[in-house]
Tab-separated table of C-alpha atoms and ligand atoms in Angstrom:
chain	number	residue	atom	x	y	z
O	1	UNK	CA	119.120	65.037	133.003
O	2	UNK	CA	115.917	64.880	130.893
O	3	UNK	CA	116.126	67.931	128.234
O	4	UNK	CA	113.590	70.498	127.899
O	5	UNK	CA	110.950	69.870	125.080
O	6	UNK	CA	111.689	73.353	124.950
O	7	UNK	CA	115.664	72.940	124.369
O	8	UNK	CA	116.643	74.079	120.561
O	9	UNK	CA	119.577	71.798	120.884
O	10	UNK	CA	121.324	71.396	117.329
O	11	UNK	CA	118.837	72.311	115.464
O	12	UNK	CA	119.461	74.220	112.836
O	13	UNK	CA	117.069	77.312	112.190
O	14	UNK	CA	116.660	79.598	108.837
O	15	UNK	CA	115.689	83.154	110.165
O	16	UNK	CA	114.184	85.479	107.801
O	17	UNK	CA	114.423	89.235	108.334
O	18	UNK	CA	117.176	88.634	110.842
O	19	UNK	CA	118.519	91.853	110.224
O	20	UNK	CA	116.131	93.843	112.619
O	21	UNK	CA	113.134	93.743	115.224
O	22	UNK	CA	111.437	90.201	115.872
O	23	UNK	CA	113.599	88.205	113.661
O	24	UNK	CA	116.474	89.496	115.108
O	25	UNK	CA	114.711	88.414	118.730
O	26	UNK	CA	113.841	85.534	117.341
O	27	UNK	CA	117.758	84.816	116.097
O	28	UNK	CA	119.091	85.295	119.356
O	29	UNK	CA	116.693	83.287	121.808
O	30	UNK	CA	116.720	80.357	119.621
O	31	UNK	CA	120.586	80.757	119.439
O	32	UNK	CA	120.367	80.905	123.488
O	33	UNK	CA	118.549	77.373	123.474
O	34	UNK	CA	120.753	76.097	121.688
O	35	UNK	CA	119.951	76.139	117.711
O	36	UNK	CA	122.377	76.785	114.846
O	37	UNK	CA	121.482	80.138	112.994
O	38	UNK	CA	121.032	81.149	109.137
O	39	UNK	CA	120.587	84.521	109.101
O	40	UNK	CA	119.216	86.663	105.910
O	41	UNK	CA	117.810	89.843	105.616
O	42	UNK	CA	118.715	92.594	103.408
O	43	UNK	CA	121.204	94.482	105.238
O	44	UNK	CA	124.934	92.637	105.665
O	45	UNK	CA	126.310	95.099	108.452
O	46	UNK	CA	122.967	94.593	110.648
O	47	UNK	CA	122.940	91.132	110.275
O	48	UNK	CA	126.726	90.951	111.017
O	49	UNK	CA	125.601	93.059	114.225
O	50	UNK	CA	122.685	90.040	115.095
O	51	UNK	CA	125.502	87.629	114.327
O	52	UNK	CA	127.874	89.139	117.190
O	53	UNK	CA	125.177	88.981	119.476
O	54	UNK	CA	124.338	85.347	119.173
O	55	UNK	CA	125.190	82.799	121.659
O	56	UNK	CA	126.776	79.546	120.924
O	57	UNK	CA	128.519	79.454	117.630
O	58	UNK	CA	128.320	77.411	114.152
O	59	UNK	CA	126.184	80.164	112.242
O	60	UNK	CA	125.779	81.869	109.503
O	61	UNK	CA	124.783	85.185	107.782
O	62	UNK	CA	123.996	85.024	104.125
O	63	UNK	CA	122.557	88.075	102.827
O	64	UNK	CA	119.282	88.347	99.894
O	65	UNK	CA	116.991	90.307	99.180
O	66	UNK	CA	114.262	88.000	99.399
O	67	UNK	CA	112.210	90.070	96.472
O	68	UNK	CA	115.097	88.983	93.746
O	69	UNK	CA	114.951	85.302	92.522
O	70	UNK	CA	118.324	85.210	91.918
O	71	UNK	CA	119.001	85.944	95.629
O	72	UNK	CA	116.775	83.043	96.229
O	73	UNK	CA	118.415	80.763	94.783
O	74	UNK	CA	122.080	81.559	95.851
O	75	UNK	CA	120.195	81.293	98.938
O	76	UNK	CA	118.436	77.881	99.158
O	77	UNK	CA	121.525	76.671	96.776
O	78	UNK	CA	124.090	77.519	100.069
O	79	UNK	CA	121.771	75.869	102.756
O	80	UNK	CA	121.659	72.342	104.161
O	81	UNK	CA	118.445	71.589	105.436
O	82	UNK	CA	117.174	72.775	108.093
O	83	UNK	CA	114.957	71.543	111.293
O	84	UNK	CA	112.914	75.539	111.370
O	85	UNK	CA	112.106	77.991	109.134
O	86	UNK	CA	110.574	81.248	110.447
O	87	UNK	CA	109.429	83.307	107.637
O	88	UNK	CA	109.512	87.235	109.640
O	89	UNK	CA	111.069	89.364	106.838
O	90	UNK	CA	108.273	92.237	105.950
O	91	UNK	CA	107.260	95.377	105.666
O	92	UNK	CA	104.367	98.083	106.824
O	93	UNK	CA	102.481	99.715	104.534
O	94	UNK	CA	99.669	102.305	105.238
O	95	UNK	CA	97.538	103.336	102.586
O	96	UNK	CA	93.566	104.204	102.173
O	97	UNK	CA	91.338	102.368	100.165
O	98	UNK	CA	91.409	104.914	97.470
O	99	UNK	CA	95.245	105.238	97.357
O	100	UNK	CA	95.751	101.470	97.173
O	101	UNK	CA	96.811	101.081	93.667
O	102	UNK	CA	97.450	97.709	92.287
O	103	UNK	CA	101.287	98.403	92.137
O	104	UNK	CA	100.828	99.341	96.346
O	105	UNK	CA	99.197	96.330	97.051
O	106	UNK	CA	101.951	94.198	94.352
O	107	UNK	CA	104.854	96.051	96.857
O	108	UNK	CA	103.275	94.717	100.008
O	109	UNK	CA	102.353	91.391	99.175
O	110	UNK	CA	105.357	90.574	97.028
O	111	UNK	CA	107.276	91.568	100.673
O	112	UNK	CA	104.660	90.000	103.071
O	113	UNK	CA	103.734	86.569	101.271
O	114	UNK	CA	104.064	86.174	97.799
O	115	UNK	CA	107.798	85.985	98.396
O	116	UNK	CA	107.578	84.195	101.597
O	117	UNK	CA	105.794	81.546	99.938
O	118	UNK	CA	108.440	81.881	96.955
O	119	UNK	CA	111.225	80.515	99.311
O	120	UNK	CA	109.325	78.273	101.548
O	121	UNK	CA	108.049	76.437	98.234
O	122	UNK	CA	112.085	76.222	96.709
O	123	UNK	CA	113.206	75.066	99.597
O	124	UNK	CA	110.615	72.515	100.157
O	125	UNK	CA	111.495	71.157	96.325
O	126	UNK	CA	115.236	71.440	96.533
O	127	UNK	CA	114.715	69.238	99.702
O	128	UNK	CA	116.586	71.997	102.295
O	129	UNK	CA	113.491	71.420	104.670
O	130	UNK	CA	114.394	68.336	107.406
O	131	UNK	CA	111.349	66.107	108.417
O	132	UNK	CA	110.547	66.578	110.812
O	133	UNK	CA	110.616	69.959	110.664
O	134	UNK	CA	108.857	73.376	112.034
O	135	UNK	CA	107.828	76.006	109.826
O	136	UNK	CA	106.672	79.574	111.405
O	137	UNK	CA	105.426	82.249	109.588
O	138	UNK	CA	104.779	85.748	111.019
O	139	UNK	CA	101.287	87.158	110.565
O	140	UNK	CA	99.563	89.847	111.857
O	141	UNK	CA	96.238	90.869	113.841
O	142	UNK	CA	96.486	93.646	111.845
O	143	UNK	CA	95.460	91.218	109.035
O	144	UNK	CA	92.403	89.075	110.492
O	145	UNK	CA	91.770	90.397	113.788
O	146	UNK	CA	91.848	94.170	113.592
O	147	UNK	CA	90.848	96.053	111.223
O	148	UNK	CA	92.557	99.730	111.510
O	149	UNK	CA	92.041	102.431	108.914
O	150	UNK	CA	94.463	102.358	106.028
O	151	UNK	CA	96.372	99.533	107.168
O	152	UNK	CA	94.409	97.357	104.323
O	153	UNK	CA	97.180	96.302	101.919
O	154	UNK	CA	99.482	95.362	104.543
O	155	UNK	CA	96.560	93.544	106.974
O	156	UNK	CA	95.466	91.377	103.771
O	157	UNK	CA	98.709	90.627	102.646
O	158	UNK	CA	98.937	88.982	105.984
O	159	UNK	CA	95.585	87.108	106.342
O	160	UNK	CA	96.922	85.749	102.737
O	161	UNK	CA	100.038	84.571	104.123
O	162	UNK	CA	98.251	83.361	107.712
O	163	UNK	CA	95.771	81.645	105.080
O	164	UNK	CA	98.019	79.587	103.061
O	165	UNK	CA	100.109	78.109	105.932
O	166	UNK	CA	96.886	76.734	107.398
O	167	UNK	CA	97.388	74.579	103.453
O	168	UNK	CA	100.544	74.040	104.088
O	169	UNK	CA	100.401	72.352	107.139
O	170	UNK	CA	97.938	70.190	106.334
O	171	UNK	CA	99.593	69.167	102.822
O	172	UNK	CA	103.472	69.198	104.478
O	173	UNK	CA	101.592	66.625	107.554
O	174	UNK	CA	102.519	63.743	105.944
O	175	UNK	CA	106.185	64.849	105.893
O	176	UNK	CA	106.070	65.778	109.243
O	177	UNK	CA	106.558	69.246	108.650
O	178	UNK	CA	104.286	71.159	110.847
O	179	UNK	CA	103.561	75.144	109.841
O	180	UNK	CA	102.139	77.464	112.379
O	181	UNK	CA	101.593	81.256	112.279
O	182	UNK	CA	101.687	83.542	115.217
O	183	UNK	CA	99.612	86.876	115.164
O	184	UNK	CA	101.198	89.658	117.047
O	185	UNK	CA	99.703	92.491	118.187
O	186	UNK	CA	101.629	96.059	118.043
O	187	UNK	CA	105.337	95.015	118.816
O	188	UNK	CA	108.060	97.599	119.481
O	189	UNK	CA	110.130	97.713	116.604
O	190	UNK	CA	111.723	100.274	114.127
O	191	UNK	CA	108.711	98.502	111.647
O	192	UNK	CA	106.011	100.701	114.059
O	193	UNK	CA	107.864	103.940	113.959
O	194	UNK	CA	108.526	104.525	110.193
O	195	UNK	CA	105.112	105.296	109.632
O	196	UNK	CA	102.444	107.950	109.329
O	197	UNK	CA	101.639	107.438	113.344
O	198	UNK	CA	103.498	109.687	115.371
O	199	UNK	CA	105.309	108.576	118.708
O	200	UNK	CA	102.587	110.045	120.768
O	201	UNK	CA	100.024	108.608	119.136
O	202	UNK	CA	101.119	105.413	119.937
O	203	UNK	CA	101.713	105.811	123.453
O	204	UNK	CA	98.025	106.701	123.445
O	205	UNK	CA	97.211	103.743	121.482
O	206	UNK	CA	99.350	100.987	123.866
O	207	UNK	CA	97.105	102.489	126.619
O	208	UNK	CA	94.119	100.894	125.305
O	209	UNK	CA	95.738	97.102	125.214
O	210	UNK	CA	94.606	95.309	128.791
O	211	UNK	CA	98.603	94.653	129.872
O	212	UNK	CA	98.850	98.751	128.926
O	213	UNK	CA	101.831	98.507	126.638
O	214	UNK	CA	103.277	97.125	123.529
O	215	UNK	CA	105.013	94.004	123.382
O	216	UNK	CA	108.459	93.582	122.751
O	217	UNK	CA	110.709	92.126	119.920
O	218	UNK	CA	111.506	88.642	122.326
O	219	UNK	CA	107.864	88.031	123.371
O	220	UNK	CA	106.954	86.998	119.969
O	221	UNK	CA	110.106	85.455	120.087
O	222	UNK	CA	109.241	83.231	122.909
O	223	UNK	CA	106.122	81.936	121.046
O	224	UNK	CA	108.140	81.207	118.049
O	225	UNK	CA	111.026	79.087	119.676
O	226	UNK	CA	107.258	77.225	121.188
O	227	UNK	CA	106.383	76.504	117.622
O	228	UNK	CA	109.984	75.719	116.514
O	229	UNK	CA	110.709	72.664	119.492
O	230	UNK	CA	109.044	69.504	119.927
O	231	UNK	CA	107.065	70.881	122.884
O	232	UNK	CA	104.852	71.706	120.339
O	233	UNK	CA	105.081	68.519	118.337
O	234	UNK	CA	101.124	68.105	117.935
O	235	UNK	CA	100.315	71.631	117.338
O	236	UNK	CA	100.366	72.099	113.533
O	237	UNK	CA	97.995	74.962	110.988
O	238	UNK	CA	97.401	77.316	114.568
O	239	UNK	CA	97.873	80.679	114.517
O	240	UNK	CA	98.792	81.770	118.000
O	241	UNK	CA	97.655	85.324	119.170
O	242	UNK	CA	100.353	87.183	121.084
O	243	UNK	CA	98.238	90.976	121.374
O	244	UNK	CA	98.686	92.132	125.107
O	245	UNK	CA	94.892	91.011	125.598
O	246	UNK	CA	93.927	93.610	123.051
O	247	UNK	CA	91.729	91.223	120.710
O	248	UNK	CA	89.114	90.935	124.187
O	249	UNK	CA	88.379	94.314	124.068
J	1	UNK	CA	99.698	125.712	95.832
J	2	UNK	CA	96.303	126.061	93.478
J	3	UNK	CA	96.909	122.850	92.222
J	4	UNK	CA	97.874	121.411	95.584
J	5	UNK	CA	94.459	122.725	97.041
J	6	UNK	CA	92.841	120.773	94.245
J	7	UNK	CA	94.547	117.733	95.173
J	8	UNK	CA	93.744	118.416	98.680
J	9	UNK	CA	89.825	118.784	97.878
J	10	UNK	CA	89.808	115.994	95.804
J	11	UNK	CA	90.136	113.960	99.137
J	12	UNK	CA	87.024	115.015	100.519
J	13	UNK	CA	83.388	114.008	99.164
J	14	UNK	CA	82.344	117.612	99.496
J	15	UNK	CA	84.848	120.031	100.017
J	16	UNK	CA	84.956	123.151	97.428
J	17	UNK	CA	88.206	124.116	96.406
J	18	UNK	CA	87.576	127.765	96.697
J	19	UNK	CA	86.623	127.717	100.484
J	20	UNK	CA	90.005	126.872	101.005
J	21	UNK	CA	93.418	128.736	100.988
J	22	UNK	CA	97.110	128.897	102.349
J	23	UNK	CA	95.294	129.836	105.433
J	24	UNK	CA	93.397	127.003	106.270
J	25	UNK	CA	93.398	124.940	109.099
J	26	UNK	CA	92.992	121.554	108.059
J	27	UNK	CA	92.420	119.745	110.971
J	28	UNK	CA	89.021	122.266	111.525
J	29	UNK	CA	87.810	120.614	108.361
J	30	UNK	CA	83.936	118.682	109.418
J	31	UNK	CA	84.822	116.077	107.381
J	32	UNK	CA	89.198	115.665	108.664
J	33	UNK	CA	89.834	112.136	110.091
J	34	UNK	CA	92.572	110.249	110.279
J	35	UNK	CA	91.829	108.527	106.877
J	36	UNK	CA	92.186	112.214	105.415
J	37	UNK	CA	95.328	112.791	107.120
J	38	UNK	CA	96.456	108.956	105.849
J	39	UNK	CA	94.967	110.630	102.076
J	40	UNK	CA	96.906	113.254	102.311
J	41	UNK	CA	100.359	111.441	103.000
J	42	UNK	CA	99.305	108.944	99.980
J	43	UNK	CA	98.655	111.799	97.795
J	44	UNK	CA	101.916	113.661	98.876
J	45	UNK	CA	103.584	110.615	97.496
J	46	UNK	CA	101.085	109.945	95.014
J	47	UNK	CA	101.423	113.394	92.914
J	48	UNK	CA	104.562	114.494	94.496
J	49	UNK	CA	106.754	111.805	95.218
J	50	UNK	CA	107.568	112.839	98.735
J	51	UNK	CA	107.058	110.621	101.402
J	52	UNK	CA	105.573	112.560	104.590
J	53	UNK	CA	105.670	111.329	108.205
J	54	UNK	CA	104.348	111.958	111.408
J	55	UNK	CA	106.101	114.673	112.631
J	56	UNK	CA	105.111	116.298	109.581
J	57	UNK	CA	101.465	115.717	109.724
J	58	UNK	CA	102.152	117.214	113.663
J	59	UNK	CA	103.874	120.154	112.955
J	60	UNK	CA	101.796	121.817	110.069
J	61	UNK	CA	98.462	123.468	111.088
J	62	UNK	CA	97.707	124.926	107.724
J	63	UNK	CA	97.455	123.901	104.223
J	64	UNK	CA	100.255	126.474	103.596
J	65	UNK	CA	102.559	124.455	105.737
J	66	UNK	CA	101.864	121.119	104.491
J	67	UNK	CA	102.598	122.677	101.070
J	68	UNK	CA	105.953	124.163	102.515
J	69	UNK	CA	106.368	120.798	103.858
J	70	UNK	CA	106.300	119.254	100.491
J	71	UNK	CA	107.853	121.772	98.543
J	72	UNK	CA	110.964	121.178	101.006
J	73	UNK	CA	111.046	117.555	100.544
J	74	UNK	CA	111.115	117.347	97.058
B	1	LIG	N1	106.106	95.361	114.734
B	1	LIG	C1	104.851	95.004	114.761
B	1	LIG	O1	104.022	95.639	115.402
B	1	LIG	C2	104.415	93.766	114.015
B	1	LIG	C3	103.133	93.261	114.308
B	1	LIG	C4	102.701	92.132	113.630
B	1	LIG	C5	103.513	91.534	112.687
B	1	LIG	N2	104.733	92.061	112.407
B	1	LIG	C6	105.548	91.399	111.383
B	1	LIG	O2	106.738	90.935	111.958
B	1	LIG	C7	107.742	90.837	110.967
B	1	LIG	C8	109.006	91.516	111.464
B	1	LIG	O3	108.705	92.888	111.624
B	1	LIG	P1	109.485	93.876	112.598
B	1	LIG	O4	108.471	94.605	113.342
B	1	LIG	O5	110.571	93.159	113.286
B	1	LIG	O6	110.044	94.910	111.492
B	1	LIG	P2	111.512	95.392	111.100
B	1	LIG	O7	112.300	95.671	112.314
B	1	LIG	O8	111.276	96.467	110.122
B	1	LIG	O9	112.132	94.123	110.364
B	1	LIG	C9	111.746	93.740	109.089
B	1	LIG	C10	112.731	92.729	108.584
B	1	LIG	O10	112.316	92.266	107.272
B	1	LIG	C11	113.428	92.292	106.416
B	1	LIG	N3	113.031	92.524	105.030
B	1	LIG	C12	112.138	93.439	104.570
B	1	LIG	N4	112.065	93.391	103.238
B	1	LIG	C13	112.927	92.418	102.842
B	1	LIG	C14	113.309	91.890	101.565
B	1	LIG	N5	112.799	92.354	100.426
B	1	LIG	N6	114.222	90.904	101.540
B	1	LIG	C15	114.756	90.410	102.673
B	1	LIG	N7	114.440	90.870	103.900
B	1	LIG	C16	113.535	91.861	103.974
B	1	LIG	C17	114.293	93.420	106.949
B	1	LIG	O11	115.629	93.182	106.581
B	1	LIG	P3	116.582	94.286	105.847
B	1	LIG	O12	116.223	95.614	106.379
B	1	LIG	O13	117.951	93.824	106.177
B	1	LIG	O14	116.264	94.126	104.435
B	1	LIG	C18	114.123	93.297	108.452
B	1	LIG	O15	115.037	92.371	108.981
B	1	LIG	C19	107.166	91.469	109.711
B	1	LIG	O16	106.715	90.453	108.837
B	1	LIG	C20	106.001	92.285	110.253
B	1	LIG	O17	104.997	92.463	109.293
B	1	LIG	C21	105.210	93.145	113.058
């Protein structure tokens, strides 16, 4: 039989923030198509808990805290290349224009791309990225779609890092390395509820989206593992909008 | 909780100081909105170093118990 362009089969995938939410989602799926996991996040005993939850077997949890260079490197140092790289790890941040202080706005986009970008471009030199090879970096709407008060820092921290894959994939071409992003839309995840936005609140808000809810951890998921397999082997420097119809209203 | 209703007026373009009190209801402010109820969490953290959440923000109605609020959490 033919395999699906969608099939993950032994490939071997470097999840960042595997530890919770959509990178966790993201872990298993691909691990139910087939790939080989590296998982890294912060947290050893969560990502121990996405490990046991994986399908398949041949992978691997190595912890770092992706802000530390020395974590880094004891992280790019222990990998063998790899065919995907989805860059998820990140954090919220909500904070008014006139609260935004230059150490805020350093936090967030240390977390949410300069960071990011930091590993991507080590691995890249130390040669740990295949060719070909998919690259898929989590975004946001919240960064250049929708524009909700006090969610500034975070939302351009995002546009930054939904902006410099679009580079990326056009220098990394030649390699055949193709970069996407995908924009998601409010996704149920413990990200959403650590906030200043109480529970009800957002039941109000996912009222207003056209499929009247949320999405959920694996639905981004899903249009990652697209991105990641060779069913999308001409689609490189998108960014692919997963918002429960919300950006047509 | 003078200083705190400072910090609180501060937030606002034109709110005096001394119109306020313990006693105030907040959210019956003309100029609250949910940037001055994302303010006030900032400045919580900001001056106080207390991080406040949404139940929080919920569960006071006055400017008494957001101080109480803070005063706990530190
Ligand atoms: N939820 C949404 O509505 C939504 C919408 C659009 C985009 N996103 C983006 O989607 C991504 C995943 O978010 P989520 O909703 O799944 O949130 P989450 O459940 O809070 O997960 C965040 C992940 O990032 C990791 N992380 C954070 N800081 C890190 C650091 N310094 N070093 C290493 N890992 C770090 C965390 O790992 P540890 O805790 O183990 O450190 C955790 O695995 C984020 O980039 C977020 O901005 C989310």
């Amino acid at each position: 039989m033919m395999q699906s362009p969608f099939s993950l089969t032994d490939k071997t995938i470097l999840v960042t923030g595997a530890s919770s939410g959509i990178g966790r989602a993201t872990a298993i799926e691909c691990s139910r198509l087939g790939a080989h996991l590296v998982l890294t996040g912060r947290n050893v005993g969560r990502l121990e808990e996405t490990l046991s939850m994986l399908a398949g077997d041949g992978h691997v949890v190595i912890a770092a805290d992706l802000t530390v260079e020395e974590d880094i490197d004891a992280l790019v140092e222990a990998l063998q290349p790899v065919d995907g790289l989805v860059l998820c790890s990140g954090m919220g941040m909500m904070t008014p224009v006139q609260f935004s202080t230059r150490k805020k706005l350093m936090e967030v986009f240390d977390t949410n791309f300069l960071y990011p970008v930091e590993l991507m471009r080590r691995m890249l030199k130390k040669k740990k990225v295949a060719s070909p090879a998919s690259i898929v970096a989590v975004a946001s709407m919240g960064g250049t779609h929708f524009f909700t008060v006090g969610n500034g820092a975070y939302g351009a921290s995002k546009a930054a890092l939904d902006s410099f894959m679009k580079f990326a994939a056009r220098e990394l071409a030649s390699k055949s390395i193709r970069v996407n992003t995908v924009l998601p839309a409010m996704i149920d995840t413990p990200l959403i509820h650590r906030g200043a936005v109480s529970d009800e609140d957002h039941a109000a808000d996912a009222l207003t989206y056209p499929l009247r809810r949320y999405g959920r951890p694996e639905e981004v998921a899903y249009a990652i593992i697209y991105l990641l397999s060779d069913a999308s082997a001409w689609t490189t420097g998108s960014s692919l909008i997963i918002d429960g119809g919300k950006s047509l209203v | 909780m003078t200083e705190f209703i400072e910090k609180f007026a501060e937030i606002f373009d034109d709110v005096d100081p001394s119109s306020l009190s313990a006693d105030t209801k907040f959210r019956d402010l003309d100029d609250w909105d949910s940037i001055a109820g994302l303010s006030v969490i900032a400045m919580a953290d900001e001056e106080y170093g207390v991080t406040l959440n949404a139940d929080d923000m919920r569960s006071s109605q006055t400017l008494g118990d957001l101080y109480a609020k803070i005063q706990s959490k530190k």
